[in-house]
Tab-separated table of N, CA and C in Angstrom:
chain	number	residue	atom	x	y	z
N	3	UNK	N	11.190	7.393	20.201
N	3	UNK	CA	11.296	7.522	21.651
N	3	UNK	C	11.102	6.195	22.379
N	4	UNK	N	11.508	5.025	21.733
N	4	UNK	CA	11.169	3.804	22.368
N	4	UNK	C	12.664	3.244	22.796
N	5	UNK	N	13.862	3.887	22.801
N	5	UNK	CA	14.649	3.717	22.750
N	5	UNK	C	15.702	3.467	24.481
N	6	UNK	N	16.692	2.871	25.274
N	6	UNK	CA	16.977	3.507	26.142
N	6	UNK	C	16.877	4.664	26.678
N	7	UNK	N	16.742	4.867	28.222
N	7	UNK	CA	16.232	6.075	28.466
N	7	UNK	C	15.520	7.512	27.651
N	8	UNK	N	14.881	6.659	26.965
N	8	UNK	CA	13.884	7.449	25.660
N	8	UNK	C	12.650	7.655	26.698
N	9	UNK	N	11.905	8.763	26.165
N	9	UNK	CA	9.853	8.775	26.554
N	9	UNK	C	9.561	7.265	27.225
N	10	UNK	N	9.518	6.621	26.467
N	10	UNK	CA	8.580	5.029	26.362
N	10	UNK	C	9.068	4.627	27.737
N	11	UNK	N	9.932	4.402	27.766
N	11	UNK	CA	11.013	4.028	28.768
N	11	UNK	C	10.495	4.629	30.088
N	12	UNK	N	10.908	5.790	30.324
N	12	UNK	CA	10.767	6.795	31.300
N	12	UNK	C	9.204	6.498	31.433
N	13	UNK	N	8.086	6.370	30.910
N	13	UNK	CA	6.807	6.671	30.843
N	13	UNK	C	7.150	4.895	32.061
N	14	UNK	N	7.440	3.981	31.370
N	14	UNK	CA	7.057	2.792	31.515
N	14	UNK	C	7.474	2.585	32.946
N	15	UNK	N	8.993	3.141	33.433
N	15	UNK	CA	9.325	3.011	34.644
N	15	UNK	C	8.935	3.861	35.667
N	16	UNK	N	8.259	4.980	35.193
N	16	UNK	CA	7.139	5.581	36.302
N	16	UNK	C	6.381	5.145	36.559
N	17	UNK	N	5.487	4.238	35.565
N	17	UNK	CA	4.312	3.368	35.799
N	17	UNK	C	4.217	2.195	36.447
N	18	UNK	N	5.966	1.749	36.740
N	18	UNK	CA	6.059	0.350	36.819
N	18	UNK	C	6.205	-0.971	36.447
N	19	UNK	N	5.962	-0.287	34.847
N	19	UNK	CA	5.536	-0.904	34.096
N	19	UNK	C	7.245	-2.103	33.018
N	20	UNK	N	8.296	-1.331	33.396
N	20	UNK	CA	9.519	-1.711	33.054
N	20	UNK	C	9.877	-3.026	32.956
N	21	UNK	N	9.907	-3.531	34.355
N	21	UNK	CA	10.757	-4.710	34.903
N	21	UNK	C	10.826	-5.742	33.714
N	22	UNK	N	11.672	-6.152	33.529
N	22	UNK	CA	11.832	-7.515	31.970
N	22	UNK	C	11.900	-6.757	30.574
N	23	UNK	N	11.276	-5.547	30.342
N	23	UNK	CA	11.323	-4.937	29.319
N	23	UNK	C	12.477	-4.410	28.927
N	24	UNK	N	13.161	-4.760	27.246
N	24	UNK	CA	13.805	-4.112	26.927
N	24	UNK	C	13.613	-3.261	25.717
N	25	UNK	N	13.506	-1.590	26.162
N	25	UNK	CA	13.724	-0.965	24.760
N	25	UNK	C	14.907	-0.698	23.923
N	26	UNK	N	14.720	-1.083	22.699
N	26	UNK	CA	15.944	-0.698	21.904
N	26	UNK	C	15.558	0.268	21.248
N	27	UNK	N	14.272	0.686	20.624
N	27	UNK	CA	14.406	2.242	19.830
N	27	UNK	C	14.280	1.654	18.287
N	28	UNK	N	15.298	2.431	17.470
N	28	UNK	CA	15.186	2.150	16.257
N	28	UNK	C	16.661	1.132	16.178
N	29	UNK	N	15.813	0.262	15.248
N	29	UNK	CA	17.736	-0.591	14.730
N	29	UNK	C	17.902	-1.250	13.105
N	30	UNK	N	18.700	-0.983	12.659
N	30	UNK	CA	19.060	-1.155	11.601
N	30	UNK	C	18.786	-2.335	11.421
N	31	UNK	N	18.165	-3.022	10.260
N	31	UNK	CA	17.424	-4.190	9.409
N	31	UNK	C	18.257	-5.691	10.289
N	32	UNK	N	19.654	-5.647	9.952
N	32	UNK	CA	20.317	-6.761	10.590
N	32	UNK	C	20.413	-7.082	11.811
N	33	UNK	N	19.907	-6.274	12.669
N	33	UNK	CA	20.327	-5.894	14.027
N	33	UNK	C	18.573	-6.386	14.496
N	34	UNK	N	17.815	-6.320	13.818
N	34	UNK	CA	16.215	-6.553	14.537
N	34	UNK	C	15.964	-7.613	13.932
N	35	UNK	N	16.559	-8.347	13.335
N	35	UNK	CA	16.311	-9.191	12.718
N	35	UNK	C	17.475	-10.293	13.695
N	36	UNK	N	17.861	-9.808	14.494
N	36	UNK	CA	19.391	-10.803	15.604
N	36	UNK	C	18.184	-11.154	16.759
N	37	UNK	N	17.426	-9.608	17.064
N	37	UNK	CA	16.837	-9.522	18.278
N	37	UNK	C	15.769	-10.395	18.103
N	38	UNK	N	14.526	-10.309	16.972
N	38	UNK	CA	13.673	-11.023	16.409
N	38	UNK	C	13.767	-12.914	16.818
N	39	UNK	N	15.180	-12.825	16.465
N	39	UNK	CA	15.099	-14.224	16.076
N	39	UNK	C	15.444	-14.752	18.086
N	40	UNK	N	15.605	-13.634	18.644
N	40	UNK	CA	16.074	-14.462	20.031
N	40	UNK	C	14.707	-13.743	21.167
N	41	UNK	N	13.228	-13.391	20.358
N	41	UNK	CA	12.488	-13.015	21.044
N	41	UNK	C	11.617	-14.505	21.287
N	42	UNK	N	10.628	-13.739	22.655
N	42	UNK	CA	9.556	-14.533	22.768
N	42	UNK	C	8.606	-14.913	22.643
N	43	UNK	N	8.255	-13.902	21.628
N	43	UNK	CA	7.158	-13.959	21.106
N	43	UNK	C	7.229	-12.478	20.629
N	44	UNK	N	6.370	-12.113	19.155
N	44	UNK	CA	6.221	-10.868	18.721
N	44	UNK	C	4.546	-10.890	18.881
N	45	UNK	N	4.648	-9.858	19.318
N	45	UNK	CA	3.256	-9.098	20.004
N	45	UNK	C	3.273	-8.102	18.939
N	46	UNK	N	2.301	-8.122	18.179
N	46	UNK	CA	1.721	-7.361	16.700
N	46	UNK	C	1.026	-6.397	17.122
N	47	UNK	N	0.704	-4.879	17.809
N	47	UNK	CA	-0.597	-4.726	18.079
N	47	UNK	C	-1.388	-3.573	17.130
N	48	UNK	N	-0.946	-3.766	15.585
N	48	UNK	CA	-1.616	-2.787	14.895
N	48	UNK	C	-2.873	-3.378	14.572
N	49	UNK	N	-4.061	-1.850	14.594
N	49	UNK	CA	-5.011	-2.049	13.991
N	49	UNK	C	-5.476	-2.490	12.166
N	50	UNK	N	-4.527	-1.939	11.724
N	50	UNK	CA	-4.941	-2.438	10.692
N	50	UNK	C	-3.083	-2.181	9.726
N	51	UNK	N	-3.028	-3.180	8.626
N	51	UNK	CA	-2.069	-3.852	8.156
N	51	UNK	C	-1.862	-4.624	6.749
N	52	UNK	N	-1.758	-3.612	5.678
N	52	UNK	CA	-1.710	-4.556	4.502
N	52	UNK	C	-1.277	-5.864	4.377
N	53	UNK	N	0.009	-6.086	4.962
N	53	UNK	CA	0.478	-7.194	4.119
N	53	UNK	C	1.022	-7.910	5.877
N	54	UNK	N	1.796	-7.067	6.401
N	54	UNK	CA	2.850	-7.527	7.634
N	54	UNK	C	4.176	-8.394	7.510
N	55	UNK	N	5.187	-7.843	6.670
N	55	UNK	CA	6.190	-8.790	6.612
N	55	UNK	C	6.782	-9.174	7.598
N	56	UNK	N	6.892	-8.555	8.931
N	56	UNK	CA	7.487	-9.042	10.279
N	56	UNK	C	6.657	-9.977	10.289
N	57	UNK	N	5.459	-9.825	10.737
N	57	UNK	CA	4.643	-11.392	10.857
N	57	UNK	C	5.465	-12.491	10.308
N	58	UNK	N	5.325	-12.636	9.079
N	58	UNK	CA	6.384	-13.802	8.036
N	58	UNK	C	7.522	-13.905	8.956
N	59	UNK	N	8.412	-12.821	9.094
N	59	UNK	CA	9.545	-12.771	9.304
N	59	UNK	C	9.967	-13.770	10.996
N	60	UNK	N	8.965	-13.103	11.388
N	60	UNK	CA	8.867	-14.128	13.285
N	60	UNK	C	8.652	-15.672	12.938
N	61	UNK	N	7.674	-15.858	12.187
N	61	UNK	CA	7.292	-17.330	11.806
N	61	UNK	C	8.593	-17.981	11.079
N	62	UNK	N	9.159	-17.877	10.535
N	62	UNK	CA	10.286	-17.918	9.223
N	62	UNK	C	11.298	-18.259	10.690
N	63	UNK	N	11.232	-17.928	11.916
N	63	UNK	CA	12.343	-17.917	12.555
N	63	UNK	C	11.833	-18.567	13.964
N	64	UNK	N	10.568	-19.405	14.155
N	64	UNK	CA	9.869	-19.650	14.866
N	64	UNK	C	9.388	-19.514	16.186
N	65	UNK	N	8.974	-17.736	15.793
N	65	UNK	CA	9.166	-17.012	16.763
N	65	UNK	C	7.647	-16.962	17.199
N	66	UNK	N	6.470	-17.515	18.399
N	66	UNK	CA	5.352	-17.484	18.487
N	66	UNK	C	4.756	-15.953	17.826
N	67	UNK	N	3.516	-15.690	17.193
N	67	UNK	CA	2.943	-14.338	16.580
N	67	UNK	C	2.008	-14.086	17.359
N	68	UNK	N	1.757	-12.869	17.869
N	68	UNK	CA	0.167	-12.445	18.614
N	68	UNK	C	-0.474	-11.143	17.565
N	69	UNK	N	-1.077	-11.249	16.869
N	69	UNK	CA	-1.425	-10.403	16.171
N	69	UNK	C	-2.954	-10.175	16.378
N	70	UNK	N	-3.274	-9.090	15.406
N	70	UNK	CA	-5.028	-8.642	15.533
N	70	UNK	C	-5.756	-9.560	14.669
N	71	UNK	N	-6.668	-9.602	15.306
N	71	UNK	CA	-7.731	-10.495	14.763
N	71	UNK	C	-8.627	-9.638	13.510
N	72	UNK	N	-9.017	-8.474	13.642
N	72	UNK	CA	-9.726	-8.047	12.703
N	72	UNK	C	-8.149	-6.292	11.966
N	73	UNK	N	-7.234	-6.875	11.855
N	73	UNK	CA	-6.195	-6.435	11.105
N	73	UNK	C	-5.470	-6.134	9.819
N	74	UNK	N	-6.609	-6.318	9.054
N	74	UNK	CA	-6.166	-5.953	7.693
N	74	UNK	C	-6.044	-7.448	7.086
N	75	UNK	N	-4.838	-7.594	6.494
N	75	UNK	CA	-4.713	-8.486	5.956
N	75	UNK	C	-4.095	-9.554	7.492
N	76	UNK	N	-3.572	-9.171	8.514
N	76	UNK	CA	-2.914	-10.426	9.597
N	76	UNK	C	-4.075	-11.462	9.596
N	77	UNK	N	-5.042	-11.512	9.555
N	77	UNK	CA	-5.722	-13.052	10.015
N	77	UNK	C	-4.957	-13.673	8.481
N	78	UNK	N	-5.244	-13.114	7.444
N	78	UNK	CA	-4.694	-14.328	6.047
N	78	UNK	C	-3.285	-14.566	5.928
N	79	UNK	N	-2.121	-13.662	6.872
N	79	UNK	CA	-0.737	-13.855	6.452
N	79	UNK	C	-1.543	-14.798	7.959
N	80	UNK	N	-1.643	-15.116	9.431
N	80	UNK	CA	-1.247	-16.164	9.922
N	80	UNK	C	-2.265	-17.259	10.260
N	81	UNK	N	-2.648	-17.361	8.556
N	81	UNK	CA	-3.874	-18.747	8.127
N	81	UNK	C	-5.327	-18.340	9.433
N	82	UNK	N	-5.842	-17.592	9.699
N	82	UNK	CA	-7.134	-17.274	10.385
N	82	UNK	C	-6.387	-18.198	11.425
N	83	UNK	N	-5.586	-18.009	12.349
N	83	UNK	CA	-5.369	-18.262	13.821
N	83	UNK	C	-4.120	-19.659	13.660
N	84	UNK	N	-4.433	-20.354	12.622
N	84	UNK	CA	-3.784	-21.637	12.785
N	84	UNK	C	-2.114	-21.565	12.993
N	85	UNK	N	-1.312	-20.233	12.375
N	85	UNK	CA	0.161	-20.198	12.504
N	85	UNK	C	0.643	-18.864	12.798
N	86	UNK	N	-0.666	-18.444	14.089
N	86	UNK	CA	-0.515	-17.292	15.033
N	86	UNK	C	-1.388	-16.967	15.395
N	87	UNK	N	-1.234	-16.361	16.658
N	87	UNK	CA	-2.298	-16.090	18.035
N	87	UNK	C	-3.228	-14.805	17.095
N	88	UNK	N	-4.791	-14.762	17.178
N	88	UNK	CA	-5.094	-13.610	16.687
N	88	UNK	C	-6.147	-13.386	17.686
N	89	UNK	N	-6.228	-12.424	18.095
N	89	UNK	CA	-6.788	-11.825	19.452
N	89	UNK	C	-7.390	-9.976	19.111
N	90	UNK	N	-8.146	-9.653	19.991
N	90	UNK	CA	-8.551	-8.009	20.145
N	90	UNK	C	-7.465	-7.129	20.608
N	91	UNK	N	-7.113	-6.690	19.578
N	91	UNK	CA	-5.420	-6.128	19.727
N	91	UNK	C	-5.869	-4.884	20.767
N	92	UNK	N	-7.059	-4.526	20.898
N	92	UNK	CA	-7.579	-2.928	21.884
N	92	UNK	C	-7.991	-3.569	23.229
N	93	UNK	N	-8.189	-4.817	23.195
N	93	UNK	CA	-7.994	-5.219	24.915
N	93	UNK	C	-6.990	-5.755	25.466
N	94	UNK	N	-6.146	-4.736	26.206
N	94	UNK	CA	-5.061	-5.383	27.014
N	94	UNK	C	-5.141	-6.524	27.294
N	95	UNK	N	-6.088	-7.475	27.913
N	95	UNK	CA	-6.438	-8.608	28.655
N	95	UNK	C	-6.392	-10.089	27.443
N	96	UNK	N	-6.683	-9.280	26.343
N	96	UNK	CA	-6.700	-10.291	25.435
N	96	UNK	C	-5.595	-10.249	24.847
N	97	UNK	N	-4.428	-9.491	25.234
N	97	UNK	CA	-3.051	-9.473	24.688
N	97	UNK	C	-2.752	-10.409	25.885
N	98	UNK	N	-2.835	-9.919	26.865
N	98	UNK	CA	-1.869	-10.524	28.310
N	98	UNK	C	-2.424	-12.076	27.801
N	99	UNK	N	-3.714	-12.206	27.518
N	99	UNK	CA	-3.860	-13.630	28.032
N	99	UNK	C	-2.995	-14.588	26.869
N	100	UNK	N	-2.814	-14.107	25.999
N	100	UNK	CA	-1.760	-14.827	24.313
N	100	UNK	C	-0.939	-14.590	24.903
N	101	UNK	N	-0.403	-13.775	25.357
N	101	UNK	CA	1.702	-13.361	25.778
N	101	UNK	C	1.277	-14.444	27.135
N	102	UNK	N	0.841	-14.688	28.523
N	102	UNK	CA	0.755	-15.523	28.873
N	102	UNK	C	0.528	-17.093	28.497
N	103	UNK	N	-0.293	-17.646	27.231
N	103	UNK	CA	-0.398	-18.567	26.641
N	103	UNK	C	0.973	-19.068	26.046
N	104	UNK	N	1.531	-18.271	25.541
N	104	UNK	CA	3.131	-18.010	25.179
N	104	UNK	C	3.919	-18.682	26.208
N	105	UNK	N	3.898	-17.932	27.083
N	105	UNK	CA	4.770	-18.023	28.666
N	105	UNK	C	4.887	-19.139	29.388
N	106	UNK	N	3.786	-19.542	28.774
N	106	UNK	CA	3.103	-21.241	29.622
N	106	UNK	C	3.754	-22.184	29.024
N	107	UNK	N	3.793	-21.971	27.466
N	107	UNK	CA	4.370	-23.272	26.757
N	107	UNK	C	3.288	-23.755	26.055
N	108	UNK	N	2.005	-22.984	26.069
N	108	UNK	CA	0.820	-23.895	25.848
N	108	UNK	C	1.301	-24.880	24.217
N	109	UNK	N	0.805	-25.995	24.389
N	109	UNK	CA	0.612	-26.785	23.609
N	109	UNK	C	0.092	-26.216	22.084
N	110	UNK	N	-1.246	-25.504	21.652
N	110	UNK	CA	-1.605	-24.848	20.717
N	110	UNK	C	-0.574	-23.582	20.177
N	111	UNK	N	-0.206	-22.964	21.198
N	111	UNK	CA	1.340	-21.905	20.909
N	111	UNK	C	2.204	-22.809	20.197
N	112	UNK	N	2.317	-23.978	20.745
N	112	UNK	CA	3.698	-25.057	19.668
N	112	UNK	C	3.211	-25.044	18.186
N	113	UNK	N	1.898	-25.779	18.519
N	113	UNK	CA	1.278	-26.156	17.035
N	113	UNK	C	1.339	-24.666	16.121
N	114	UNK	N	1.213	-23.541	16.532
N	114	UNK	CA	0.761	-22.369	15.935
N	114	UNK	C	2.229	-22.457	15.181
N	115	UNK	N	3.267	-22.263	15.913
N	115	UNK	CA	4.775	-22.029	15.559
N	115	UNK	C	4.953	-22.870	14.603
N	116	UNK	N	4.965	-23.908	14.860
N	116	UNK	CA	5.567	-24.901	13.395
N	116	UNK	C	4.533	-25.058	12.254
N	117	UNK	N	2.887	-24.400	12.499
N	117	UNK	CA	2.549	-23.975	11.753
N	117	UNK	C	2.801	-23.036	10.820
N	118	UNK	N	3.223	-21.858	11.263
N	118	UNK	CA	3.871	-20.499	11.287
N	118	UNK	C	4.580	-20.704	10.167
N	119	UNK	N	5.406	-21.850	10.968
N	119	UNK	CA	7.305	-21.890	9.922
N	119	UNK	C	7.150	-22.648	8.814
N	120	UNK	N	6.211	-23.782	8.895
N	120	UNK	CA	5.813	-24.337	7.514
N	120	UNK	C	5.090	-23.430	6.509
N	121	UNK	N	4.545	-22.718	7.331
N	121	UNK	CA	3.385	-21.456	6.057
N	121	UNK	C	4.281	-20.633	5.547
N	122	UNK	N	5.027	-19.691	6.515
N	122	UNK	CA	6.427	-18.842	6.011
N	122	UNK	C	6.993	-19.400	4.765
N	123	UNK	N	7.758	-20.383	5.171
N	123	UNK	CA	8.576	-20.949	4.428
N	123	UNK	C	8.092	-21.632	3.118
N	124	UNK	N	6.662	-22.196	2.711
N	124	UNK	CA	5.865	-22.413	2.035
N	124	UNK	C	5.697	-21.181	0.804
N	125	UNK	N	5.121	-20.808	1.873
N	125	UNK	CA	4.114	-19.537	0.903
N	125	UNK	C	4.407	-18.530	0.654
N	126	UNK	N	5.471	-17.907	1.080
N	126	UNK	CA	6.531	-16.778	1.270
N	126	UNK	C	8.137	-16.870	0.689
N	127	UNK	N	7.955	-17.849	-0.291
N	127	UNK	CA	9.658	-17.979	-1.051
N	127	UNK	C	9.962	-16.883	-1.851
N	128	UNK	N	10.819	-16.602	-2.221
N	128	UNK	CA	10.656	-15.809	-3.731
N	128	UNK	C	10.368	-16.207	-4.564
N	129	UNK	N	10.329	-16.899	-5.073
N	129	UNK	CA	10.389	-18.026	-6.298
N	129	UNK	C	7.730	-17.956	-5.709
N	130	UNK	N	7.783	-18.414	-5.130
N	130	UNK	CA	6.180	-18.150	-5.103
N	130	UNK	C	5.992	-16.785	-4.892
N	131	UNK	N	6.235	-15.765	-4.274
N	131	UNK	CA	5.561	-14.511	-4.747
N	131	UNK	C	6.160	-14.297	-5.661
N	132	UNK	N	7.156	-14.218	-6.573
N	132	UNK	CA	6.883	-13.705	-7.755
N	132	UNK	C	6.303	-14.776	-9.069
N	133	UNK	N	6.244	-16.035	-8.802
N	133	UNK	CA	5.065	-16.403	-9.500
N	133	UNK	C	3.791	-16.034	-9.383
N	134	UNK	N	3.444	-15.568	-8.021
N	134	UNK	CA	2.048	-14.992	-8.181
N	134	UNK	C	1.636	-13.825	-8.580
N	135	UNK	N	2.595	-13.050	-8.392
N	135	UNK	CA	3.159	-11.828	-9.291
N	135	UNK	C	2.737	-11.722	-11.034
N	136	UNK	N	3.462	-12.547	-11.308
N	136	UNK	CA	2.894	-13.159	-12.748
N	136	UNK	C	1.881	-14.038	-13.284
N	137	UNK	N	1.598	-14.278	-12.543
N	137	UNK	CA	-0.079	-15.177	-12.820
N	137	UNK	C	-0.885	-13.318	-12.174
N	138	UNK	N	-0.908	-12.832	-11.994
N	138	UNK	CA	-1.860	-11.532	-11.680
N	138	UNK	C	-1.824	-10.677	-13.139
N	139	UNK	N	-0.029	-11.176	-13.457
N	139	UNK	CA	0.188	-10.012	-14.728
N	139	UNK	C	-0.480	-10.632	-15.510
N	140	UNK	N	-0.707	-11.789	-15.727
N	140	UNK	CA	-0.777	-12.521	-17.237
N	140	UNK	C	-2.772	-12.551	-16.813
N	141	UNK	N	-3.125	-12.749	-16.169
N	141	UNK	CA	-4.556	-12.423	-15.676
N	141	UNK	C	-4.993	-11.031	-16.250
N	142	UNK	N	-4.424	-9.740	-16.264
N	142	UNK	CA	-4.624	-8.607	-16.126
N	142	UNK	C	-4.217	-8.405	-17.664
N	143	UNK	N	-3.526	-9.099	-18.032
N	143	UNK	CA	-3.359	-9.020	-19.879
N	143	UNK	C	-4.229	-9.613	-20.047
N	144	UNK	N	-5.204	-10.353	-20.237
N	144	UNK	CA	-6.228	-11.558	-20.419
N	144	UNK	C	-5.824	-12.571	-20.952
N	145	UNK	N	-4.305	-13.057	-20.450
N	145	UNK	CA	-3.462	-14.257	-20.521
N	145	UNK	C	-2.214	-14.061	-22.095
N	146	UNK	N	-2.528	-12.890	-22.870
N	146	UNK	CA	-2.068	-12.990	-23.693
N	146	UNK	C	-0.320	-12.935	-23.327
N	147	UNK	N	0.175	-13.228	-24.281
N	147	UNK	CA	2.127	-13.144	-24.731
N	147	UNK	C	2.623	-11.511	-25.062
């Protein structure tokens, strides 16, 4: 229901809450991945989060990250703050004030981003997760052949 004239929508423009917002709803892998790359920032606001491949995926495309601070695994996918905003994802105010930090241009938002895209692109190849993949297997055999 996040979709054009979907719930979300309707909820948001009763509230006021609309203006600049666009919902798209659900979209097929290639298609959020067009929108992704021409956003302004991805605003993360789950509580909690194994792994977060969008995270990667925004950074990879140097897209600023606002994610939760106490989120599962998000503080270690965006290095404890250094290559994304990590904030109290349950206080509005501490979202507005990162999506504003964003908005501004701030200087630390730059550094975060090309942090971001060097860590993505680093630490997130294929070629390194599935070596680490196999250093877990060969660990879990007790190194044997």
């Amino acid at each position: 229901d996040h979709g054009p004239d979907e719930a979300a929508q309707r909820w948001a423009a009763q509230a006021g809450l609309s203006d600049g917002v666009h919902f798209l709803g659900q979209l097929p892998r290639d298609r959020a991945m067009e929108e992704l790359a021409g956003a302004v920032a991805l605003v993360h606001p789950s509580l909690e989060e194994s792994f977060g491949l969008v995270l990667v995926e925004a950074m990879a495309r140097r897209v600023p990250v606002i994610a939760g601070r106490a989120s599962g695994a998000v503080p270690w996918v965006c290095r404890d703050g250094a290559a994304g905003s990590l904030v109290d994802v349950t206080s509005p105010a501490a979202l507005a004030g990162a999506m504003s930090a964003v908005l501004a241009g701030d200087d630390a938002v730059r550094q975060q981003v090309e942090a971001g895209y060097d860590h993505a692109r680093r630490e997130f190849t294929l070629d390194r997760v599935a070596a680490g993949y196999e250093e877990v297997y060969e660990r879990a055999r007790g190194g044997r052949r």
